[in-house]
Amino acid sequence: MQPLSGREKAYLFVRDQVLSSPAATGTFLNEQELATRIGVSRTPVREALLMLQSEGLVEMVPKRGAHVPAMSGRQIAELMDLRGVLERHAATRALRAGDAPIAAMQNALTQQELLMNSGDADAPKQFIDWDGTFHQSLIDSAGSDLLSRTYAGLRARQLRVGLSALFTAANRQHRVCAEHQAIIDALGAGDEGLVHEKIDAHLEVTLQTLLRA
């Protein structure tokens, strides 16, 4: 595997470590500070920010730098709608191929359950990371590189809204785990319609939680 370029390092760091945090919303990113943290010059950081601007994750404001905009209710709804389309399609493909990733999804869920009562300050981020693994496992089971890359490209947005949901709704972690188990059970039963129903229910609860925040 070829080593990552400075631009790639900066892009991945900002996308997955900075923009994934709800605390980043409304802030301006300091290019020099980011360059120091990543261990690169300012040029690749600037290039990475321009890439992130093209994806709608930051806004470049003249004389002020990269601003992290809040996600609107419409953007959140569109994100959940897109996730639903991709996840339902992946589930259908996996079931018809007889290759539903039940073991991988159950493992991710087990890790989430272990984190629910943790007092670790990093536990919410880890919980959402495992949430991403849970859903990405389903997506990857479809056997489509393009589908997998498209879904993975939503990572920063999903982490940000996922963390927001955890902090704005009581017992949301417990409910997420119950909703994930329902999806796994439906996959285990081989019931395509029920899997779609449980995926939609899970995403709808998340959407309504975020819209009430």
Short mmCIF file of N, CA, C and O in Angstrom, two decimals, residues 28-155:
data_model
loop_
_atom_site.label_atom_id
_atom_site.label_comp_id
_atom_site.label_asym_id
_atom_site.label_seq_id
_atom_site.Cartn_x
_atom_site.Cartn_y
_atom_site.Cartn_z
N PHE A 28 -14.45 28.24 13.01
CA PHE A 28 -13.53 28.40 11.91
C PHE A 28 -12.30 27.55 12.18
O PHE A 28 -11.82 27.50 13.31
N LEU A 29 -11.80 26.88 11.16
CA LEU A 29 -10.64 26.00 11.32
C LEU A 29 -9.36 26.78 11.03
O LEU A 29 -9.27 27.50 10.03
N ASN A 30 -8.38 26.62 11.89
CA ASN A 30 -7.10 27.30 11.74
C ASN A 30 -6.15 26.41 10.94
O ASN A 30 -5.78 25.33 11.40
N GLU A 31 -5.76 26.87 9.76
CA GLU A 31 -4.93 26.05 8.88
C GLU A 31 -3.59 25.70 9.52
O GLU A 31 -3.12 24.56 9.43
N GLN A 32 -2.94 26.68 10.17
CA GLN A 32 -1.63 26.41 10.76
C GLN A 32 -1.74 25.44 11.92
O GLN A 32 -0.89 24.55 12.08
N GLU A 33 -2.77 25.60 12.72
CA GLU A 33 -2.97 24.67 13.84
C GLU A 33 -3.20 23.25 13.34
O GLU A 33 -2.65 22.29 13.88
N LEU A 34 -4.00 23.12 12.29
CA LEU A 34 -4.25 21.80 11.71
C LEU A 34 -2.96 21.21 11.14
O LEU A 34 -2.67 20.03 11.32
N ALA A 35 -2.18 22.04 10.46
CA ALA A 35 -0.93 21.57 9.86
C ALA A 35 0.02 21.04 10.93
O ALA A 35 0.66 20.00 10.76
N THR A 36 0.07 21.74 12.06
CA THR A 36 0.94 21.32 13.16
C THR A 36 0.46 20.00 13.74
O THR A 36 1.27 19.09 14.01
N ARG A 37 -0.83 19.86 13.94
CA ARG A 37 -1.39 18.63 14.52
C ARG A 37 -1.19 17.43 13.60
O ARG A 37 -0.92 16.32 14.06
N ILE A 38 -1.32 17.66 12.31
CA ILE A 38 -1.21 16.57 11.34
C ILE A 38 0.24 16.26 11.01
O ILE A 38 0.57 15.12 10.67
N GLY A 39 1.11 17.27 11.10
CA GLY A 39 2.52 17.08 10.76
C GLY A 39 2.81 17.31 9.29
O GLY A 39 3.66 16.64 8.71
N VAL A 40 2.09 18.27 8.70
CA VAL A 40 2.31 18.61 7.30
C VAL A 40 2.38 20.13 7.19
O VAL A 40 2.18 20.85 8.17
N SER A 41 2.69 20.63 5.98
CA SER A 41 2.70 22.08 5.78
C SER A 41 1.28 22.58 5.57
O SER A 41 0.33 21.80 5.48
N ARG A 42 1.12 23.89 5.45
CA ARG A 42 -0.21 24.46 5.29
C ARG A 42 -0.80 24.16 3.91
O ARG A 42 -2.02 24.11 3.76
N THR A 43 0.05 23.97 2.90
CA THR A 43 -0.45 23.76 1.54
C THR A 43 -1.37 22.54 1.43
O THR A 43 -2.49 22.66 0.91
N PRO A 44 -0.96 21.37 1.89
CA PRO A 44 -1.88 20.23 1.80
C PRO A 44 -3.14 20.40 2.65
O PRO A 44 -4.20 19.87 2.30
N VAL A 45 -3.02 21.14 3.75
CA VAL A 45 -4.21 21.41 4.56
C VAL A 45 -5.19 22.26 3.76
O VAL A 45 -6.39 21.99 3.74
N ARG A 46 -4.66 23.27 3.10
CA ARG A 46 -5.50 24.15 2.27
C ARG A 46 -6.17 23.34 1.16
O ARG A 46 -7.37 23.49 0.89
N GLU A 47 -5.40 22.45 0.52
CA GLU A 47 -5.95 21.61 -0.54
C GLU A 47 -7.06 20.70 -0.01
O GLU A 47 -8.08 20.50 -0.66
N ALA A 48 -6.84 20.16 1.19
CA ALA A 48 -7.83 19.28 1.81
C ALA A 48 -9.11 20.05 2.12
O ALA A 48 -10.23 19.54 1.91
N LEU A 49 -8.96 21.27 2.60
CA LEU A 49 -10.14 22.07 2.93
C LEU A 49 -10.94 22.41 1.68
O LEU A 49 -12.18 22.46 1.71
N LEU A 50 -10.25 22.63 0.56
CA LEU A 50 -10.95 22.89 -0.69
C LEU A 50 -11.73 21.65 -1.15
O LEU A 50 -12.84 21.76 -1.69
N MET A 51 -11.14 20.46 -0.92
CA MET A 51 -11.85 19.22 -1.24
C MET A 51 -13.10 19.09 -0.37
O MET A 51 -14.18 18.71 -0.85
N LEU A 52 -12.97 19.42 0.90
CA LEU A 52 -14.09 19.31 1.83
C LEU A 52 -15.16 20.35 1.51
O LEU A 52 -16.35 20.11 1.71
N GLN A 53 -14.72 21.50 0.98
CA GLN A 53 -15.70 22.50 0.55
C GLN A 53 -16.53 21.97 -0.60
O GLN A 53 -17.75 22.17 -0.65
N SER A 54 -15.90 21.25 -1.54
CA SER A 54 -16.62 20.71 -2.69
C SER A 54 -17.65 19.67 -2.26
O SER A 54 -18.62 19.42 -2.97
N GLU A 55 -17.43 19.07 -1.07
CA GLU A 55 -18.37 18.08 -0.55
C GLU A 55 -19.42 18.71 0.37
O GLU A 55 -20.27 18.02 0.91
N GLY A 56 -19.33 20.03 0.55
CA GLY A 56 -20.31 20.73 1.37
C GLY A 56 -20.08 20.60 2.86
O GLY A 56 -20.96 20.92 3.66
N LEU A 57 -18.87 20.17 3.26
CA LEU A 57 -18.60 19.98 4.69
C LEU A 57 -18.03 21.23 5.34
O LEU A 57 -18.12 21.39 6.56
N VAL A 58 -17.40 22.10 4.56
CA VAL A 58 -16.92 23.38 5.07
C VAL A 58 -17.26 24.46 4.05
O VAL A 58 -17.55 24.17 2.89
N GLU A 59 -17.21 25.70 4.52
CA GLU A 59 -17.41 26.85 3.64
C GLU A 59 -16.17 27.73 3.74
O GLU A 59 -15.76 28.10 4.85
N MET A 60 -15.56 28.07 2.61
CA MET A 60 -14.38 28.93 2.62
C MET A 60 -14.84 30.39 2.60
O MET A 60 -15.47 30.84 1.64
N VAL A 61 -14.56 31.09 3.68
CA VAL A 61 -14.98 32.49 3.82
C VAL A 61 -13.76 33.39 3.61
O VAL A 61 -12.75 33.23 4.31
N PRO A 62 -13.82 34.32 2.66
CA PRO A 62 -12.68 35.20 2.39
C PRO A 62 -12.17 35.90 3.66
O PRO A 62 -12.96 36.42 4.45
N LYS A 63 -10.86 35.87 3.86
CA LYS A 63 -10.15 36.51 4.97
C LYS A 63 -10.44 35.90 6.34
O LYS A 63 -9.94 36.36 7.35
N ARG A 64 -11.25 34.85 6.38
CA ARG A 64 -11.54 34.22 7.67
C ARG A 64 -11.21 32.73 7.67
O ARG A 64 -11.00 32.15 8.72
N GLY A 65 -11.23 32.10 6.51
CA GLY A 65 -10.85 30.70 6.44
C GLY A 65 -12.03 29.75 6.30
O GLY A 65 -13.09 30.13 5.80
N ALA A 66 -11.82 28.53 6.77
CA ALA A 66 -12.81 27.47 6.59
C ALA A 66 -13.79 27.45 7.75
O ALA A 66 -13.42 27.25 8.91
N HIS A 67 -15.05 27.65 7.43
CA HIS A 67 -16.12 27.66 8.43
C HIS A 67 -16.87 26.34 8.36
O HIS A 67 -17.14 25.81 7.29
N VAL A 68 -17.21 25.81 9.54
CA VAL A 68 -17.96 24.54 9.61
C VAL A 68 -19.43 24.89 9.81
O VAL A 68 -19.84 25.29 10.90
N PRO A 69 -20.25 24.76 8.78
CA PRO A 69 -21.65 25.16 8.89
C PRO A 69 -22.48 24.12 9.64
O PRO A 69 -22.15 22.93 9.66
N ALA A 70 -23.54 24.60 10.25
CA ALA A 70 -24.48 23.69 10.89
C ALA A 70 -25.26 22.96 9.82
O ALA A 70 -25.49 23.48 8.72
N MET A 71 -25.67 21.73 10.12
CA MET A 71 -26.51 20.99 9.19
C MET A 71 -27.96 21.40 9.40
O MET A 71 -28.46 21.39 10.53
N SER A 72 -28.63 21.75 8.34
CA SER A 72 -30.02 22.15 8.43
C SER A 72 -30.91 20.92 8.59
O SER A 72 -30.48 19.78 8.34
N GLY A 73 -32.15 21.16 8.99
CA GLY A 73 -33.10 20.06 9.10
C GLY A 73 -33.27 19.35 7.77
O GLY A 73 -33.38 18.11 7.72
N ARG A 74 -33.28 20.12 6.68
CA ARG A 74 -33.42 19.51 5.35
C ARG A 74 -32.22 18.62 5.04
O ARG A 74 -32.39 17.51 4.50
N GLN A 75 -31.01 19.07 5.37
CA GLN A 75 -29.81 18.28 5.09
C GLN A 75 -29.81 16.98 5.90
O GLN A 75 -29.42 15.93 5.41
N ILE A 76 -30.24 17.08 7.16
CA ILE A 76 -30.30 15.88 7.99
C ILE A 76 -31.32 14.90 7.44
O ILE A 76 -31.08 13.69 7.38
N ALA A 77 -32.48 15.42 7.02
CA ALA A 77 -33.52 14.56 6.45
C ALA A 77 -33.02 13.89 5.17
O ALA A 77 -33.28 12.70 4.93
N GLU A 78 -32.31 14.65 4.34
CA GLU A 78 -31.77 14.09 3.11
C GLU A 78 -30.73 13.01 3.40
O GLU A 78 -30.66 12.00 2.69
N LEU A 79 -29.92 13.23 4.44
CA LEU A 79 -28.92 12.24 4.83
C LEU A 79 -29.59 10.94 5.24
O LEU A 79 -29.19 9.85 4.81
N MET A 80 -30.62 11.03 6.06
CA MET A 80 -31.32 9.82 6.51
C MET A 80 -32.04 9.13 5.35
O MET A 80 -32.08 7.89 5.28
N ASP A 81 -32.56 9.92 4.43
CA ASP A 81 -33.23 9.35 3.27
C ASP A 81 -32.24 8.57 2.40
O ASP A 81 -32.53 7.45 1.96
N LEU A 82 -31.08 9.17 2.17
CA LEU A 82 -30.05 8.51 1.37
C LEU A 82 -29.56 7.25 2.06
O LEU A 82 -29.39 6.20 1.41
N ARG A 83 -29.34 7.33 3.36
CA ARG A 83 -28.92 6.13 4.09
C ARG A 83 -29.95 5.01 3.94
O ARG A 83 -29.59 3.85 3.75
N GLY A 84 -31.21 5.37 4.02
CA GLY A 84 -32.26 4.37 3.90
C GLY A 84 -32.22 3.68 2.55
O GLY A 84 -32.32 2.44 2.46
N VAL A 85 -32.07 4.46 1.49
CA VAL A 85 -32.01 3.89 0.14
C VAL A 85 -30.84 2.92 0.02
O VAL A 85 -30.99 1.79 -0.47
N LEU A 86 -29.66 3.34 0.49
CA LEU A 86 -28.46 2.51 0.37
C LEU A 86 -28.54 1.26 1.24
O LEU A 86 -28.17 0.16 0.80
N GLU A 87 -29.02 1.42 2.47
CA GLU A 87 -29.07 0.27 3.38
C GLU A 87 -30.13 -0.74 2.97
O GLU A 87 -29.91 -1.95 3.06
N ARG A 88 -31.28 -0.28 2.52
CA ARG A 88 -32.30 -1.21 2.06
C ARG A 88 -31.82 -1.99 0.84
O ARG A 88 -32.03 -3.21 0.73
N HIS A 89 -31.16 -1.31 -0.07
CA HIS A 89 -30.62 -1.97 -1.27
C HIS A 89 -29.59 -3.01 -0.88
O HIS A 89 -29.61 -4.15 -1.39
N ALA A 90 -28.67 -2.65 0.03
CA ALA A 90 -27.64 -3.58 0.46
C ALA A 90 -28.25 -4.80 1.14
O ALA A 90 -27.83 -5.94 0.91
N ALA A 91 -29.26 -4.57 1.96
CA ALA A 91 -29.91 -5.68 2.66
C ALA A 91 -30.57 -6.64 1.66
O ALA A 91 -30.47 -7.87 1.81
N THR A 92 -31.22 -6.08 0.67
CA THR A 92 -31.86 -6.92 -0.35
C THR A 92 -30.82 -7.76 -1.09
O THR A 92 -31.00 -8.97 -1.29
N ARG A 93 -29.71 -7.12 -1.48
CA ARG A 93 -28.65 -7.84 -2.18
C ARG A 93 -28.08 -8.95 -1.31
O ARG A 93 -27.85 -10.08 -1.78
N ALA A 94 -27.84 -8.65 -0.04
CA ALA A 94 -27.23 -9.63 0.86
C ALA A 94 -28.16 -10.82 1.10
O ALA A 94 -27.73 -11.97 1.10
N LEU A 95 -29.43 -10.53 1.30
CA LEU A 95 -30.39 -11.61 1.55
C LEU A 95 -30.54 -12.51 0.33
O LEU A 95 -30.60 -13.74 0.45
N ARG A 96 -30.62 -11.91 -0.84
CA ARG A 96 -30.80 -12.70 -2.05
C ARG A 96 -29.57 -13.54 -2.38
O ARG A 96 -29.67 -14.59 -3.01
N ALA A 97 -28.40 -13.06 -1.90
CA ALA A 97 -27.17 -13.82 -2.11
C ALA A 97 -26.92 -14.80 -0.98
O ALA A 97 -25.96 -15.58 -1.02
N GLY A 98 -27.79 -14.76 0.05
CA GLY A 98 -27.60 -15.62 1.20
C GLY A 98 -26.36 -15.30 1.98
O GLY A 98 -25.71 -16.18 2.57
N ASP A 99 -26.00 -14.00 2.02
CA ASP A 99 -24.74 -13.59 2.63
C ASP A 99 -24.94 -12.42 3.59
O ASP A 99 -24.11 -11.50 3.63
N ALA A 100 -25.99 -12.43 4.37
CA ALA A 100 -26.23 -11.35 5.34
C ALA A 100 -25.12 -11.37 6.40
O ALA A 100 -24.82 -12.43 6.96
N PRO A 101 -24.50 -10.22 6.68
CA PRO A 101 -23.35 -10.16 7.59
C PRO A 101 -23.76 -10.15 9.06
O PRO A 101 -23.39 -9.24 9.83
N ILE A 102 -24.49 -11.13 9.47
CA ILE A 102 -25.06 -11.14 10.81
C ILE A 102 -23.98 -11.16 11.89
O ILE A 102 -24.07 -10.43 12.90
N ALA A 103 -22.94 -11.99 11.71
CA ALA A 103 -21.89 -12.09 12.72
C ALA A 103 -21.17 -10.76 12.92
O ALA A 103 -20.92 -10.33 14.06
N ALA A 104 -20.83 -10.09 11.81
CA ALA A 104 -20.12 -8.82 11.90
C ALA A 104 -20.99 -7.75 12.56
O ALA A 104 -20.52 -6.95 13.39
N MET A 105 -22.27 -7.72 12.21
CA MET A 105 -23.18 -6.73 12.78
C MET A 105 -23.43 -7.02 14.26
O MET A 105 -23.50 -6.10 15.08
N GLN A 106 -23.53 -8.31 14.62
CA GLN A 106 -23.73 -8.66 16.02
C GLN A 106 -22.51 -8.30 16.85
O GLN A 106 -22.64 -7.83 18.00
N ASN A 107 -21.32 -8.45 16.29
CA ASN A 107 -20.11 -8.07 17.01
C ASN A 107 -20.07 -6.57 17.27
O ASN A 107 -19.73 -6.12 18.37
N ALA A 108 -20.44 -5.78 16.25
CA ALA A 108 -20.47 -4.33 16.42
C ALA A 108 -21.47 -3.94 17.49
O ALA A 108 -21.21 -3.06 18.32
N LEU A 109 -22.63 -4.60 17.48
CA LEU A 109 -23.65 -4.31 18.48
C LEU A 109 -23.16 -4.68 19.89
O LEU A 109 -23.39 -3.92 20.85
N THR A 110 -22.48 -5.79 20.01
CA THR A 110 -21.93 -6.20 21.32
C THR A 110 -20.97 -5.13 21.85
O THR A 110 -21.00 -4.79 23.05
N GLN A 111 -20.13 -4.60 20.98
CA GLN A 111 -19.20 -3.55 21.39
C GLN A 111 -19.95 -2.29 21.84
O GLN A 111 -19.56 -1.62 22.80
N GLN A 112 -21.04 -1.98 21.15
CA GLN A 112 -21.85 -0.83 21.56
C GLN A 112 -22.47 -1.04 22.94
O GLN A 112 -22.49 -0.13 23.77
N GLU A 113 -22.94 -2.24 23.17
CA GLU A 113 -23.56 -2.54 24.46
C GLU A 113 -22.56 -2.44 25.60
O GLU A 113 -22.89 -1.99 26.70
N LEU A 114 -21.32 -2.80 25.34
CA LEU A 114 -20.27 -2.70 26.36
C LEU A 114 -19.95 -1.24 26.70
O LEU A 114 -19.49 -0.94 27.79
N LEU A 115 -20.20 -0.35 25.75
CA LEU A 115 -19.89 1.06 25.94
C LEU A 115 -21.02 1.85 26.58
O LEU A 115 -20.81 2.99 27.03
N MET A 116 -22.21 1.29 26.64
CA MET A 116 -23.38 2.04 27.10
C MET A 116 -23.22 2.62 28.49
O MET A 116 -23.63 3.75 28.76
N ASN A 117 -22.65 1.86 29.41
CA ASN A 117 -22.55 2.32 30.79
C ASN A 117 -21.13 2.75 31.16
O ASN A 117 -20.79 2.86 32.34
N SER A 118 -20.32 2.98 30.15
CA SER A 118 -18.94 3.39 30.39
C SER A 118 -18.88 4.86 30.81
O SER A 118 -19.60 5.70 30.31
N GLY A 119 -17.99 5.13 31.75
CA GLY A 119 -17.81 6.52 32.18
C GLY A 119 -16.70 7.21 31.42
O GLY A 119 -16.37 8.37 31.68
N ASP A 120 -16.13 6.52 30.45
CA ASP A 120 -15.04 7.07 29.64
C ASP A 120 -15.56 8.24 28.80
O ASP A 120 -16.59 8.12 28.13
N ALA A 121 -14.83 9.34 28.85
CA ALA A 121 -15.26 10.52 28.09
C ALA A 121 -15.28 10.26 26.60
O ALA A 121 -16.01 10.93 25.85
N ASP A 122 -14.50 9.29 26.14
CA ASP A 122 -14.43 8.98 24.71
C ASP A 122 -15.47 7.94 24.30
O ASP A 122 -15.58 7.62 23.12
N ALA A 123 -16.23 7.43 25.27
CA ALA A 123 -17.19 6.36 24.98
C ALA A 123 -18.23 6.74 23.93
O ALA A 123 -18.55 5.92 23.05
N PRO A 124 -18.82 7.95 23.98
CA PRO A 124 -19.82 8.29 22.96
C PRO A 124 -19.25 8.24 21.54
O PRO A 124 -19.90 7.73 20.62
N LYS A 125 -18.01 8.74 21.36
CA LYS A 125 -17.37 8.69 20.04
C LYS A 125 -17.14 7.24 19.62
O LYS A 125 -17.38 6.86 18.47
N GLN A 126 -16.68 6.41 20.56
CA GLN A 126 -16.46 5.00 20.25
C GLN A 126 -17.79 4.31 19.90
O GLN A 126 -17.85 3.46 19.00
N PHE A 127 -18.84 4.68 20.63
CA PHE A 127 -20.17 4.10 20.37
C PHE A 127 -20.60 4.39 18.94
O PHE A 127 -21.09 3.50 18.23
N ILE A 128 -20.40 5.65 18.51
CA ILE A 128 -20.80 6.03 17.16
C ILE A 128 -19.87 5.41 16.12
O ILE A 128 -20.30 5.07 15.01
N ASP A 129 -18.60 5.24 16.46
CA ASP A 129 -17.69 4.54 15.54
C ASP A 129 -18.18 3.12 15.28
O ASP A 129 -18.18 2.64 14.14
N TRP A 130 -18.60 2.43 16.35
CA TRP A 130 -19.12 1.07 16.20
C TRP A 130 -20.46 1.08 15.47
O TRP A 130 -20.80 0.14 14.75
N ASP A 131 -21.22 2.16 15.66
CA ASP A 131 -22.47 2.32 14.91
C ASP A 131 -22.17 2.35 13.42
O ASP A 131 -22.84 1.71 12.61
N GLY A 132 -21.11 3.10 13.07
CA GLY A 132 -20.71 3.15 11.67
C GLY A 132 -20.28 1.80 11.15
O GLY A 132 -20.60 1.43 10.01
N THR A 133 -19.56 1.04 11.99
CA THR A 133 -19.12 -0.30 11.59
C THR A 133 -20.33 -1.21 11.37
O THR A 133 -20.36 -2.02 10.42
N PHE A 134 -21.33 -1.09 12.24
CA PHE A 134 -22.56 -1.89 12.13
C PHE A 134 -23.20 -1.69 10.76
O PHE A 134 -23.48 -2.64 10.02
N HIS A 135 -23.41 -0.42 10.41
CA HIS A 135 -24.11 -0.13 9.16
C HIS A 135 -23.21 -0.36 7.94
O HIS A 135 -23.69 -0.81 6.90
N GLN A 136 -21.91 -0.05 8.06
CA GLN A 136 -21.00 -0.27 6.94
C GLN A 136 -20.88 -1.76 6.62
O GLN A 136 -20.73 -2.14 5.45
N SER A 137 -20.98 -2.61 7.64
CA SER A 137 -20.93 -4.06 7.41
C SER A 137 -22.09 -4.50 6.52
O SER A 137 -21.92 -5.35 5.63
N LEU A 138 -23.25 -3.93 6.77
CA LEU A 138 -24.41 -4.25 5.95
C LEU A 138 -24.20 -3.76 4.52
O LEU A 138 -24.44 -4.49 3.55
N ILE A 139 -23.72 -2.54 4.38
CA ILE A 139 -23.47 -1.97 3.06
C ILE A 139 -22.44 -2.80 2.29
O ILE A 139 -22.64 -3.13 1.11
N ASP A 140 -21.35 -3.16 2.95
CA ASP A 140 -20.26 -3.90 2.29
C ASP A 140 -20.72 -5.29 1.83
O ASP A 140 -20.16 -5.84 0.87
N SER A 141 -21.72 -5.84 2.50
CA SER A 141 -22.18 -7.19 2.16
C SER A 141 -22.82 -7.25 0.78
O SER A 141 -22.98 -8.33 0.20
N ALA A 142 -23.16 -6.08 0.23
CA ALA A 142 -23.77 -6.05 -1.10
C ALA A 142 -22.74 -6.36 -2.19
O ALA A 142 -23.10 -6.66 -3.33
N GLY A 143 -21.47 -6.25 -1.83
CA GLY A 143 -20.41 -6.58 -2.79
C GLY A 143 -20.20 -5.55 -3.87
O GLY A 143 -19.70 -5.86 -4.95
N SER A 144 -20.53 -4.29 -3.58
CA SER A 144 -20.36 -3.21 -4.55
C SER A 144 -19.37 -2.19 -4.00
O SER A 144 -19.64 -1.53 -3.00
N ASP A 145 -18.22 -2.05 -4.67
CA ASP A 145 -17.21 -1.09 -4.21
C ASP A 145 -17.75 0.34 -4.25
O ASP A 145 -17.49 1.14 -3.36
N LEU A 146 -18.51 0.65 -5.29
CA LEU A 146 -19.06 2.00 -5.42
C LEU A 146 -20.04 2.29 -4.30
O LEU A 146 -20.03 3.37 -3.71
N LEU A 147 -20.89 1.33 -3.99
CA LEU A 147 -21.85 1.50 -2.91
C LEU A 147 -21.12 1.71 -1.58
O LEU A 147 -21.48 2.59 -0.80
N SER A 148 -20.10 0.90 -1.35
CA SER A 148 -19.35 1.00 -0.09
C SER A 148 -18.65 2.34 0.02
O SER A 148 -18.66 2.98 1.09
N ARG A 149 -18.05 2.81 -1.07
CA ARG A 149 -17.34 4.10 -1.03
C ARG A 149 -18.32 5.26 -0.85
O ARG A 149 -18.03 6.22 -0.14
N THR A 150 -19.47 5.16 -1.51
CA THR A 150 -20.48 6.21 -1.37
C THR A 150 -20.94 6.33 0.07
O THR A 150 -21.03 7.44 0.62
N TYR A 151 -21.21 5.19 0.70
CA TYR A 151 -21.68 5.20 2.08
C TYR A 151 -20.58 5.69 3.02
O TYR A 151 -20.84 6.50 3.92
N ALA A 152 -19.35 5.22 2.80
CA ALA A 152 -18.23 5.64 3.65
C ALA A 152 -18.00 7.14 3.55
O ALA A 152 -17.57 7.79 4.51
N GLY A 153 -18.30 7.71 2.37
CA GLY A 153 -18.13 9.15 2.18
C GLY A 153 -19.07 9.99 3.03
O GLY A 153 -18.86 11.20 3.18
N LEU A 154 -20.09 9.36 3.59
CA LEU A 154 -21.04 10.08 4.46
C LEU A 154 -20.56 10.10 5.91
O LEU A 154 -21.25 10.61 6.78
N ARG A 155 -19.39 9.51 6.17
CA ARG A 155 -18.93 9.27 7.53
C ARG A 155 -18.94 10.51 8.43
O ARG A 155 -19.47 10.47 9.55
#
